[in-house]
mmCIF file of C-alpha atoms in Angstrom:
data_model
loop_
_atom_site.group_PDB
_atom_site.id
_atom_site.type_symbol
_atom_site.label_atom_id
_atom_site.label_comp_id
_atom_site.label_asym_id
_atom_site.label_seq_id
_atom_site.Cartn_x
_atom_site.Cartn_y
_atom_site.Cartn_z
ATOM 1 C CA MET A 1 -29.490 -14.099 10.462
ATOM 2 C CA GLU A 2 -26.125 -15.767 11.053
ATOM 3 C CA ILE A 3 -23.038 -16.207 8.896
ATOM 4 C CA GLY A 4 -20.976 -19.330 9.531
ATOM 5 C CA ILE A 5 -17.171 -19.133 9.362
ATOM 6 C CA VAL A 6 -15.912 -22.444 7.934
ATOM 7 C CA GLY A 7 -12.706 -23.915 6.559
ATOM 8 C CA LEU A 8 -10.106 -26.614 7.058
ATOM 9 C CA PRO A 9 -8.347 -26.817 10.441
ATOM 10 C CA ASN A 10 -5.597 -24.231 11.086
ATOM 11 C CA VAL A 11 -6.604 -21.803 8.332
ATOM 12 C CA GLY A 12 -7.299 -18.962 10.792
ATOM 13 C CA LYS A 13 -11.052 -19.202 11.399
ATOM 14 C CA SER A 14 -10.898 -18.564 15.131
ATOM 15 C CA THR A 15 -8.270 -15.861 14.647
ATOM 16 C CA LEU A 16 -10.647 -14.156 12.229
ATOM 17 C CA PHE A 17 -13.492 -14.556 14.714
ATOM 18 C CA ASN A 18 -11.318 -12.973 17.413
ATOM 19 C CA ALA A 19 -10.628 -10.050 15.123
ATOM 20 C CA LEU A 20 -14.296 -9.656 14.250
ATOM 21 C CA THR A 21 -15.632 -9.771 17.762
ATOM 22 C CA GLY A 22 -12.748 -9.206 20.160
ATOM 23 C CA ALA A 23 -14.225 -12.214 21.982
ATOM 24 C CA GLY A 24 -10.945 -14.023 22.545
ATOM 25 C CA ALA A 25 -12.127 -17.378 21.140
ATOM 26 C CA ALA A 26 -9.496 -20.136 21.426
ATOM 27 C CA ALA A 27 -7.073 -20.067 18.502
ATOM 28 C CA GLU A 28 -4.453 -22.783 18.966
ATOM 29 C CA ASN A 29 -2.155 -24.715 16.674
ATOM 30 C CA PHE A 30 -4.045 -27.999 16.522
ATOM 31 C CA PRO A 31 -7.192 -29.201 14.747
ATOM 32 C CA PHE A 32 -10.637 -28.879 16.322
ATOM 33 C CA THR A 33 -9.793 -26.157 18.823
ATOM 34 C CA THR A 34 -13.377 -25.046 18.211
ATOM 35 C CA ILE A 35 -15.832 -27.822 19.056
ATOM 36 C CA GLU A 36 -18.987 -25.947 19.971
ATOM 37 C CA PRO A 37 -19.440 -22.917 17.721
ATOM 38 C CA ASN A 38 -18.667 -19.481 19.134
ATOM 39 C CA VAL A 39 -21.195 -16.787 18.239
ATOM 40 C CA GLY A 40 -20.485 -13.069 18.125
ATOM 41 C CA VAL A 41 -22.282 -9.949 16.927
ATOM 42 C CA VAL A 42 -20.008 -7.772 14.818
ATOM 43 C CA PRO A 43 -20.819 -4.025 14.567
ATOM 44 C CA LEU A 44 -21.171 -2.834 10.990
ATOM 45 C CA PRO A 45 -19.183 0.393 10.496
ATOM 46 C CA ASP A 46 -21.324 3.084 8.867
ATOM 47 C CA PRO A 47 -20.309 6.778 8.587
ATOM 48 C CA ARG A 48 -23.952 7.704 7.962
ATOM 49 C CA LEU A 49 -24.630 7.195 11.668
ATOM 50 C CA ASP A 50 -22.385 10.128 12.604
ATOM 51 C CA VAL A 51 -24.101 12.448 10.119
ATOM 52 C CA LEU A 52 -27.550 11.492 11.370
ATOM 53 C CA SER A 53 -26.617 11.765 15.040
ATOM 54 C CA ARG A 54 -25.222 15.284 14.555
ATOM 55 C CA ALA A 55 -28.278 16.396 12.588
ATOM 56 C CA ASN A 56 -30.638 15.145 15.299
ATOM 57 C CA ASP A 57 -28.473 15.828 18.386
ATOM 58 C CA SER A 58 -28.643 12.165 19.379
ATOM 59 C CA ARG A 59 -27.319 11.220 22.814
ATOM 60 C CA ARG A 60 -26.028 7.845 21.630
ATOM 61 C CA VAL A 61 -25.289 5.956 18.434
ATOM 62 C CA VAL A 62 -25.951 2.224 17.910
ATOM 63 C CA PRO A 63 -24.627 0.516 14.772
ATOM 64 C CA ALA A 64 -26.246 -2.501 13.168
ATOM 65 C CA GLY A 65 -24.614 -5.860 13.786
ATOM 66 C CA LEU A 66 -23.989 -9.079 11.901
ATOM 67 C CA ARG A 67 -23.943 -12.418 13.728
ATOM 68 C CA PHE A 68 -20.909 -14.561 12.918
ATOM 69 C CA VAL A 69 -20.570 -18.187 14.031
ATOM 70 C CA ASP A 70 -17.117 -19.786 14.330
ATOM 71 C CA ILE A 71 -17.627 -23.415 13.272
ATOM 72 C CA ALA A 72 -15.136 -26.232 13.852
ATOM 73 C CA GLY A 73 -12.620 -27.090 11.139
ATOM 74 C CA LEU A 74 -13.713 -29.600 8.517
ATOM 75 C CA VAL A 75 -11.606 -32.518 7.302
ATOM 76 C CA LYS A 76 -11.801 -34.719 4.245
ATOM 77 C CA GLY A 77 -14.387 -37.422 4.899
ATOM 78 C CA ALA A 78 -16.632 -35.271 7.123
ATOM 79 C CA SER A 79 -19.691 -36.325 5.133
ATOM 80 C CA GLN A 80 -18.863 -39.887 6.220
ATOM 81 C CA GLY A 81 -18.386 -38.898 9.861
ATOM 82 C CA GLU A 82 -14.651 -38.107 9.881
ATOM 83 C CA GLY A 83 -13.486 -35.434 12.326
ATOM 84 C CA LEU A 84 -16.568 -33.857 13.848
ATOM 85 C CA GLY A 85 -18.558 -35.110 10.863
ATOM 86 C CA ASN A 86 -22.310 -34.706 11.170
ATOM 87 C CA LYS A 87 -21.989 -32.316 14.112
ATOM 88 C CA PHE A 88 -19.990 -29.916 11.963
ATOM 89 C CA LEU A 89 -22.455 -30.190 9.094
ATOM 90 C CA SER A 90 -25.415 -29.530 11.387
ATOM 91 C CA HIS A 91 -23.772 -26.303 12.542
ATOM 92 C CA ILE A 92 -23.429 -25.168 8.922
ATOM 93 C CA ARG A 93 -27.034 -26.099 8.202
ATOM 94 C CA ALA A 94 -28.174 -23.731 10.964
ATOM 95 C CA VAL A 95 -26.671 -20.571 9.405
ATOM 96 C CA GLU A 96 -27.965 -18.497 6.488
ATOM 97 C CA ALA A 97 -24.663 -17.922 4.668
ATOM 98 C CA ILE A 98 -21.084 -19.191 4.633
ATOM 99 C CA VAL A 99 -17.758 -17.387 4.923
ATOM 100 C CA HIS A 100 -15.125 -19.875 3.781
ATOM 101 C CA VAL A 101 -11.670 -19.024 5.158
ATOM 102 C CA VAL A 102 -8.842 -20.260 2.932
ATOM 103 C CA ARG A 103 -5.209 -20.376 4.009
ATOM 104 C CA CYS A 104 -2.984 -18.162 1.857
ATOM 105 C CA PHE A 105 -0.169 -17.692 4.389
ATOM 106 C CA ARG A 106 3.032 -19.600 5.031
ATOM 107 C CA ASP A 107 3.990 -20.364 8.624
ATOM 108 C CA GLU A 108 6.103 -23.365 9.595
ATOM 109 C CA ASN A 109 4.846 -23.037 13.164
ATOM 110 C CA VAL A 110 1.201 -23.618 12.144
ATOM 111 C CA VAL A 111 0.406 -27.103 10.859
ATOM 112 C CA ASN A 112 -0.940 -27.165 7.302
ATOM 113 C CA VAL A 113 -3.339 -30.120 7.174
ATOM 114 C CA THR A 114 -3.236 -30.291 3.359
ATOM 115 C CA GLY A 115 0.555 -30.488 3.254
ATOM 116 C CA ASP A 116 0.947 -27.780 0.626
ATOM 117 C CA LEU A 117 -0.319 -24.229 0.163
ATOM 118 C CA SER A 118 -3.097 -24.551 -2.398
ATOM 119 C CA PRO A 119 -6.194 -22.423 -1.744
ATOM 120 C CA VAL A 120 -8.069 -24.004 -4.647
ATOM 121 C CA ARG A 121 -7.434 -27.520 -3.372
ATOM 122 C CA ALA A 122 -8.513 -26.488 0.113
ATOM 123 C CA ALA A 123 -11.694 -24.916 -1.275
ATOM 124 C CA GLU A 124 -12.437 -28.078 -3.247
ATOM 125 C CA ILE A 125 -12.094 -30.293 -0.153
ATOM 126 C CA ILE A 126 -14.732 -28.292 1.694
ATOM 127 C CA GLU A 127 -17.005 -28.055 -1.350
ATOM 128 C CA THR A 128 -16.772 -31.796 -2.013
ATOM 129 C CA GLU A 129 -17.810 -32.662 1.537
ATOM 130 C CA LEU A 130 -20.759 -30.282 1.383
ATOM 131 C CA LEU A 131 -21.770 -31.687 -2.020
ATOM 132 C CA LEU A 132 -21.654 -35.241 -0.680
ATOM 133 C CA ALA A 133 -23.692 -34.274 2.376
ATOM 134 C CA ASP A 134 -26.291 -32.603 0.143
ATOM 135 C CA LEU A 135 -26.421 -35.647 -2.125
ATOM 136 C CA GLN A 136 -27.055 -37.921 0.854
ATOM 137 C CA GLN A 137 -29.790 -35.588 2.075
ATOM 138 C CA ALA A 138 -31.425 -35.397 -1.375
ATOM 139 C CA GLN A 139 -31.390 -39.173 -1.820
ATOM 140 C CA LYS A 140 -32.877 -39.741 1.627
ATOM 141 C CA ALA A 141 -35.616 -37.180 0.972
ATOM 142 C CA MET A 142 -36.319 -38.698 -2.457
ATOM 143 C CA ALA A 143 -36.938 -42.099 -0.890
ATOM 144 C CA LYS A 144 -39.454 -40.522 1.479
ATOM 145 C CA TRP A 145 -41.394 -38.538 -1.130
ATOM 146 C CA GLU A 146 -41.270 -41.170 -3.896
ATOM 147 C CA LYS A 147 -43.686 -43.444 -2.029
ATOM 148 C CA MET A 148 -46.271 -40.676 -1.684
ATOM 149 C CA ALA A 149 -45.694 -39.492 -5.252
ATOM 150 C CA LYS A 150 -46.538 -42.959 -6.563
ATOM 151 C CA VAL A 151 -49.976 -42.828 -4.966
ATOM 152 C CA GLY A 152 -50.675 -39.531 -6.700
ATOM 153 C CA GLN A 153 -50.097 -36.883 -4.053
ATOM 154 C CA LYS A 154 -49.509 -33.650 -5.990
ATOM 155 C CA ASP A 155 -47.210 -32.048 -3.417
ATOM 156 C CA ALA A 156 -45.140 -35.205 -3.147
ATOM 157 C CA LYS A 157 -44.773 -35.417 -6.931
ATOM 158 C CA ALA A 158 -43.414 -31.854 -7.076
ATOM 159 C CA LYS A 159 -40.930 -32.491 -4.257
ATOM 160 C CA PHE A 160 -39.731 -35.792 -5.685
ATOM 161 C CA ALA A 161 -39.206 -34.266 -9.137
ATOM 162 C CA ALA A 162 -37.304 -31.286 -7.713
ATOM 163 C CA LEU A 163 -35.121 -33.504 -5.543
ATOM 164 C CA ARG A 164 -34.370 -35.783 -8.487
ATOM 165 C CA ASP A 165 -33.184 -32.774 -10.513
ATOM 166 C CA VAL A 166 -31.026 -31.567 -7.621
ATOM 167 C CA ALA A 167 -29.499 -34.989 -6.975
ATOM 168 C CA GLY A 168 -28.670 -35.435 -10.647
ATOM 169 C CA GLN A 169 -26.657 -32.215 -10.772
ATOM 170 C CA LEU A 170 -25.034 -32.869 -7.396
ATOM 171 C CA ASN A 171 -23.798 -36.155 -8.855
ATOM 172 C CA GLU A 172 -22.103 -34.079 -11.546
ATOM 173 C CA GLY A 173 -20.409 -31.907 -8.913
ATOM 174 C CA VAL A 174 -22.646 -28.857 -9.342
ATOM 175 C CA ALA A 175 -23.444 -26.974 -6.128
ATOM 176 C CA VAL A 176 -27.147 -26.285 -5.616
ATOM 177 C CA ARG A 177 -26.575 -22.520 -5.757
ATOM 178 C CA ARG A 178 -25.261 -22.930 -9.344
ATOM 179 C CA GLN A 179 -27.843 -25.416 -10.545
ATOM 180 C CA LYS A 180 -30.159 -24.546 -13.414
ATOM 181 C CA ASP A 181 -33.674 -25.704 -14.171
ATOM 182 C CA VAL A 182 -34.539 -26.650 -10.583
ATOM 183 C CA ASP A 183 -37.689 -25.632 -8.715
ATOM 184 C CA ARG A 184 -36.220 -23.196 -6.181
ATOM 185 C CA GLU A 185 -39.515 -22.673 -4.375
ATOM 186 C CA VAL A 186 -39.777 -26.393 -3.667
ATOM 187 C CA ILE A 187 -36.161 -27.061 -2.678
ATOM 188 C CA ARG A 188 -35.854 -24.059 -0.346
ATOM 189 C CA GLU A 189 -37.321 -26.035 2.560
ATOM 190 C CA PHE A 190 -34.469 -28.571 2.429
ATOM 191 C CA ALA A 191 -31.809 -25.930 3.234
ATOM 192 C CA PHE A 192 -29.088 -27.603 1.184
ATOM 193 C CA LEU A 193 -25.588 -26.678 2.330
ATOM 194 C CA THR A 194 -24.353 -25.818 -1.164
ATOM 195 C CA ASP A 195 -27.374 -23.572 -1.727
ATOM 196 C CA LYS A 196 -26.242 -21.103 0.924
ATOM 197 C CA PRO A 197 -24.670 -17.810 -0.234
ATOM 198 C CA LEU A 198 -20.879 -18.100 -0.205
ATOM 199 C CA LEU A 199 -18.008 -15.678 0.417
ATOM 200 C CA TYR A 200 -14.295 -16.532 0.472
ATOM 201 C CA VAL A 201 -11.801 -14.935 2.842
ATOM 202 C CA ALA A 202 -8.188 -15.233 1.714
ATOM 203 C CA ASN A 203 -6.237 -15.263 4.983
ATOM 204 C CA THR A 204 -2.853 -13.867 3.990
ATOM 205 C CA ASP A 205 0.576 -13.033 5.376
ATOM 206 C CA GLU A 206 1.212 -9.482 6.525
ATOM 207 C CA GLU A 207 3.459 -9.236 3.477
ATOM 208 C CA ASN A 208 4.833 -11.379 0.660
ATOM 209 C CA THR A 209 1.496 -12.971 -0.130
ATOM 210 C CA SER A 210 1.576 -14.695 -3.512
ATOM 211 C CA GLU A 211 -0.578 -12.893 -6.075
ATOM 212 C CA GLU A 212 -0.698 -16.150 -7.994
ATOM 213 C CA LEU A 213 -2.465 -17.851 -5.075
ATOM 214 C CA LEU A 214 -4.970 -15.005 -4.807
ATOM 215 C CA THR A 215 -5.632 -15.101 -8.558
ATOM 216 C CA GLN A 216 -6.297 -18.844 -8.366
ATOM 217 C CA LEU A 217 -8.779 -18.352 -5.542
ATOM 218 C CA ARG A 218 -10.518 -15.467 -7.316
ATOM 219 C CA ASP A 219 -10.898 -17.613 -10.435
ATOM 220 C CA ARG A 220 -12.392 -20.393 -8.315
ATOM 221 C CA ALA A 221 -14.744 -17.938 -6.592
ATOM 222 C CA ARG A 222 -15.880 -16.538 -9.934
ATOM 223 C CA GLU A 223 -17.017 -20.022 -10.958
ATOM 224 C CA GLU A 224 -19.091 -20.183 -7.773
ATOM 225 C CA GLY A 225 -20.538 -16.689 -8.226
ATOM 226 C CA ALA A 226 -18.773 -15.691 -4.994
ATOM 227 C CA GLU A 227 -16.592 -12.778 -3.920
ATOM 228 C CA VAL A 228 -13.173 -12.838 -2.238
ATOM 229 C CA VAL A 229 -12.153 -10.611 0.682
ATOM 230 C CA VAL A 230 -8.377 -10.492 1.185
ATOM 231 C CA MET A 231 -7.144 -9.867 4.716
ATOM 232 C CA CYS A 232 -4.529 -10.864 7.282
ATOM 233 C CA ALA A 233 -6.594 -12.187 10.186
ATOM 234 C CA LYS A 234 -3.605 -12.303 12.532
ATOM 235 C CA MET A 235 -2.828 -8.610 12.002
ATOM 236 C CA GLU A 236 -6.490 -7.604 12.288
ATOM 237 C CA ALA A 237 -6.802 -9.560 15.549
ATOM 238 C CA GLU A 238 -3.778 -7.699 16.935
ATOM 239 C CA ILE A 239 -5.098 -4.303 15.849
ATOM 240 C CA VAL A 240 -8.461 -4.723 17.596
ATOM 241 C CA GLN A 241 -6.569 -5.065 20.867
ATOM 242 C CA LEU A 242 -5.289 -1.490 20.469
ATOM 243 C CA PRO A 243 -7.134 1.521 21.896
ATOM 244 C CA ASP A 244 -9.602 3.015 19.410
ATOM 245 C CA GLU A 245 -7.531 6.167 18.953
ATOM 246 C CA ASP A 246 -4.447 4.144 17.945
ATOM 247 C CA ARG A 247 -6.104 1.928 15.350
ATOM 248 C CA SER A 248 -6.474 4.547 12.616
ATOM 249 C CA GLU A 249 -2.816 5.514 13.014
ATOM 250 C CA TYR A 250 -1.773 1.868 12.660
ATOM 251 C CA TYR A 251 -3.834 1.430 9.485
ATOM 252 C CA ALA A 252 -2.445 4.671 8.040
ATOM 253 C CA ALA A 253 1.137 3.613 8.775
ATOM 254 C CA ALA A 254 0.479 0.251 7.109
ATOM 255 C CA GLY A 255 -1.045 1.950 4.056
ATOM 256 C CA ILE A 256 -4.435 0.278 4.609
ATOM 257 C CA ARG A 257 -7.287 2.442 3.340
ATOM 258 C CA GLN A 258 -10.082 0.196 4.570
ATOM 259 C CA PRO A 259 -9.593 -2.425 7.307
ATOM 260 C CA GLY A 260 -10.232 -5.996 6.265
ATOM 261 C CA LEU A 261 -12.871 -6.314 8.962
ATOM 262 C CA ALA A 262 -14.891 -3.440 7.512
ATOM 263 C CA SER A 263 -14.647 -4.995 4.051
ATOM 264 C CA LEU A 264 -15.825 -8.329 5.437
ATOM 265 C CA ALA A 265 -18.745 -6.794 7.324
ATOM 266 C CA GLN A 266 -19.886 -4.937 4.212
ATOM 267 C CA ALA A 267 -19.493 -8.089 2.105
ATOM 268 C CA GLY A 268 -21.505 -9.982 4.732
ATOM 269 C CA GLN A 269 -24.382 -7.513 4.444
ATOM 270 C CA LYS A 270 -24.358 -7.954 0.670
ATOM 271 C CA LEU A 271 -24.081 -11.744 1.013
ATOM 272 C CA LEU A 272 -27.270 -11.889 3.093
ATOM 273 C CA ASP A 273 -29.009 -9.404 0.755
ATOM 274 C CA LEU A 274 -29.762 -6.998 3.592
ATOM 275 C CA VAL A 275 -30.678 -3.328 3.451
ATOM 276 C CA CYS A 276 -29.937 -0.858 6.219
ATOM 277 C CA PHE A 277 -32.451 1.677 7.510
ATOM 278 C CA PHE A 278 -32.165 4.106 10.411
ATOM 279 C CA THR A 279 -34.153 5.517 13.276
ATOM 280 C CA SER A 280 -32.851 8.835 14.541
ATOM 281 C CA GLY A 281 -33.870 11.296 17.224
ATOM 282 C CA GLU A 282 -32.611 13.004 20.370
ATOM 283 C CA LYS A 283 -32.497 9.763 22.352
ATOM 284 C CA GLU A 284 -30.464 7.751 19.821
ATOM 285 C CA THR A 285 -29.521 7.147 16.221
ATOM 286 C CA ARG A 286 -29.604 3.439 15.374
ATOM 287 C CA ALA A 287 -29.021 1.337 12.278
ATOM 288 C CA TRP A 288 -31.186 -1.708 11.526
ATOM 289 C CA LEU A 289 -30.698 -4.503 8.992
ATOM 290 C CA VAL A 290 -33.616 -6.190 7.245
ATOM 291 C CA ALA A 291 -33.903 -8.509 4.261
ATOM 292 C CA SER A 292 -34.238 -6.807 0.898
ATOM 293 C CA GLY A 293 -37.920 -6.458 0.044
ATOM 294 C CA THR A 294 -39.077 -6.072 3.662
ATOM 295 C CA LYS A 295 -42.235 -3.998 4.065
ATOM 296 C CA ALA A 296 -42.550 -1.213 6.621
ATOM 297 C CA PRO A 297 -44.576 -3.094 9.288
ATOM 298 C CA ARG A 298 -42.090 -6.001 9.360
ATOM 299 C CA ALA A 299 -39.189 -3.525 9.572
ATOM 300 C CA ALA A 300 -40.953 -1.819 12.484
ATOM 301 C CA GLY A 301 -41.121 -5.214 14.159
ATOM 302 C CA LYS A 302 -37.316 -5.252 14.320
ATOM 303 C CA ILE A 303 -37.647 -2.425 16.849
ATOM 304 C CA HIS A 304 -40.535 -3.924 18.825
ATOM 305 C CA SER A 305 -43.295 -6.403 18.066
ATOM 306 C CA ASP A 306 -45.913 -3.939 19.378
ATOM 307 C CA ILE A 307 -44.921 -1.415 16.701
ATOM 308 C CA GLU A 308 -45.485 -4.000 13.987
ATOM 309 C CA ARG A 309 -48.777 -5.131 15.515
ATOM 310 C CA GLY A 310 -50.124 -1.585 15.837
ATOM 311 C CA PHE A 311 -48.494 -0.119 12.708
ATOM 312 C CA ILE A 312 -50.360 2.880 11.259
ATOM 313 C CA ARG A 313 -47.839 4.487 8.898
ATOM 314 C CA ALA A 314 -44.161 5.368 8.552
ATOM 315 C CA GLU A 315 -42.704 8.847 8.270
ATOM 316 C CA VAL A 316 -39.741 8.379 5.938
ATOM 317 C CA TYR A 317 -36.941 10.419 4.432
ATOM 318 C CA GLY A 318 -33.714 9.468 2.709
ATOM 319 C CA TYR A 319 -30.262 9.746 4.261
ATOM 320 C CA GLU A 320 -28.837 11.293 1.091
ATOM 321 C CA ASP A 321 -31.514 14.012 1.192
ATOM 322 C CA LEU A 322 -30.607 14.805 4.808
ATOM 323 C CA ARG A 323 -26.918 14.958 3.933
ATOM 324 C CA ARG A 324 -27.714 17.330 1.078
ATOM 325 C CA PHE A 325 -30.064 19.716 2.937
ATOM 326 C CA GLY A 326 -28.662 19.370 6.450
ATOM 327 C CA SER A 327 -31.734 19.199 8.686
ATOM 328 C CA PHE A 328 -35.130 17.585 9.121
ATOM 329 C CA LYS A 329 -36.771 20.996 8.960
ATOM 330 C CA ALA A 330 -35.163 21.687 5.584
ATOM 331 C CA LEU A 331 -36.414 18.337 4.299
ATOM 332 C CA GLN A 332 -39.955 19.236 5.374
ATOM 333 C CA GLU A 333 -39.682 22.549 3.547
ATOM 334 C CA GLN A 334 -38.524 20.722 0.423
ATOM 335 C CA GLY A 335 -41.380 18.206 0.659
ATOM 336 C CA LEU A 336 -38.949 15.317 1.083
ATOM 337 C CA VAL A 337 -40.541 13.767 4.184
ATOM 338 C CA ARG A 338 -43.126 11.163 3.129
ATOM 339 C CA LEU A 339 -45.881 9.209 4.856
ATOM 340 C CA GLU A 340 -45.830 5.577 3.756
ATOM 341 C CA GLY A 341 -48.342 2.799 4.411
ATOM 342 C CA LYS A 342 -48.244 -0.939 5.058
ATOM 343 C CA ASP A 343 -47.177 -1.856 1.523
ATOM 344 C CA TYR A 344 -44.110 0.370 1.485
ATOM 345 C CA VAL A 345 -40.860 -1.556 0.945
ATOM 346 C CA ILE A 346 -37.956 -0.298 3.046
ATOM 347 C CA GLN A 347 -35.060 1.026 0.945
ATOM 348 C CA GLU A 348 -31.331 1.244 1.687
ATOM 349 C CA GLY A 349 -30.652 4.479 3.573
ATOM 350 C CA ASP A 350 -34.231 5.179 4.657
ATOM 351 C CA VAL A 351 -34.658 7.074 7.929
ATOM 352 C CA ALA A 352 -38.002 6.068 9.435
ATOM 353 C CA HIS A 353 -40.238 7.062 12.307
ATOM 354 C CA PHE A 354 -43.053 4.546 12.809
ATOM 355 C CA ARG A 355 -46.457 5.623 14.022
ATOM 356 C CA PHE A 356 -48.462 2.929 15.787
ATOM 357 C CA ASN A 357 -51.294 2.307 18.210
ATOM 358 C CA VAL A 358 -51.812 -0.748 20.438
#
């Protein structure tokens, strides 16, 4: 699963990507620095890994990771081919969720393509272009399915009706994710841009950021059913260049309890509706992310396809139980280690050992 980082040019998308991945993606003061999207896997900080590794004397620890894609800056008119136009939109269509970076900083040395500092206006420009692109897609698909619907094909009738409902609300400026009374099972296959889960990042100054601007963006996000993560991408990008031992001191001196990157990674996990489970033993302790509702065999397949194919059962205990009792042996004595079958749904914080035979 990938999360696309989008926004107008010069809002700090590539700077944020640099901070997230330490990949050194180009971040220059002119539009369209990013043409082909950069992709990076961002480790998800999780203190539970340290507890598990100590309890099981693990030789190494491997955190879970989220894939972020740095997509080129959008301009007004992209749905009509302006800027990178359709190429940009195709990159968004390929990801599962959207992080929309909004400029909330003042810097005379960095061109502001909107002319003024208005996060709501900037958000509306992006949303409008995505709405227009979705409307074009819906209308094109309607024309295709209408012909088959008229000759009585049941599947075509359902698709045409669902698309008609979607197009009608798009015409009224309602993003697909907020639309009511639409057949979600039918429209899922069309992967509408405005149906993707959305998260805003308010890219701020290191200090003197206007609370009024942040309040405006939060109000806008609330209408969309989205959250806002506030962070200074420039500062975070500078901090990740420091040695690990110096970073915590820098955050403490700046009065930052939780780094913006950690907040974003956690928000990204929630945005994709993922749960985290662990495998832990002497060799390694590792975190894995799977979609909420994933059953044990599919989760085992994240480790290796052979484990899924030959799945027998899963030996499972909860992280919180281990933290409380301190050891696997104590959990066994308390009857807190369970054997689960193929229909078991993996829960947040599960520690699993999969038994299989191929």
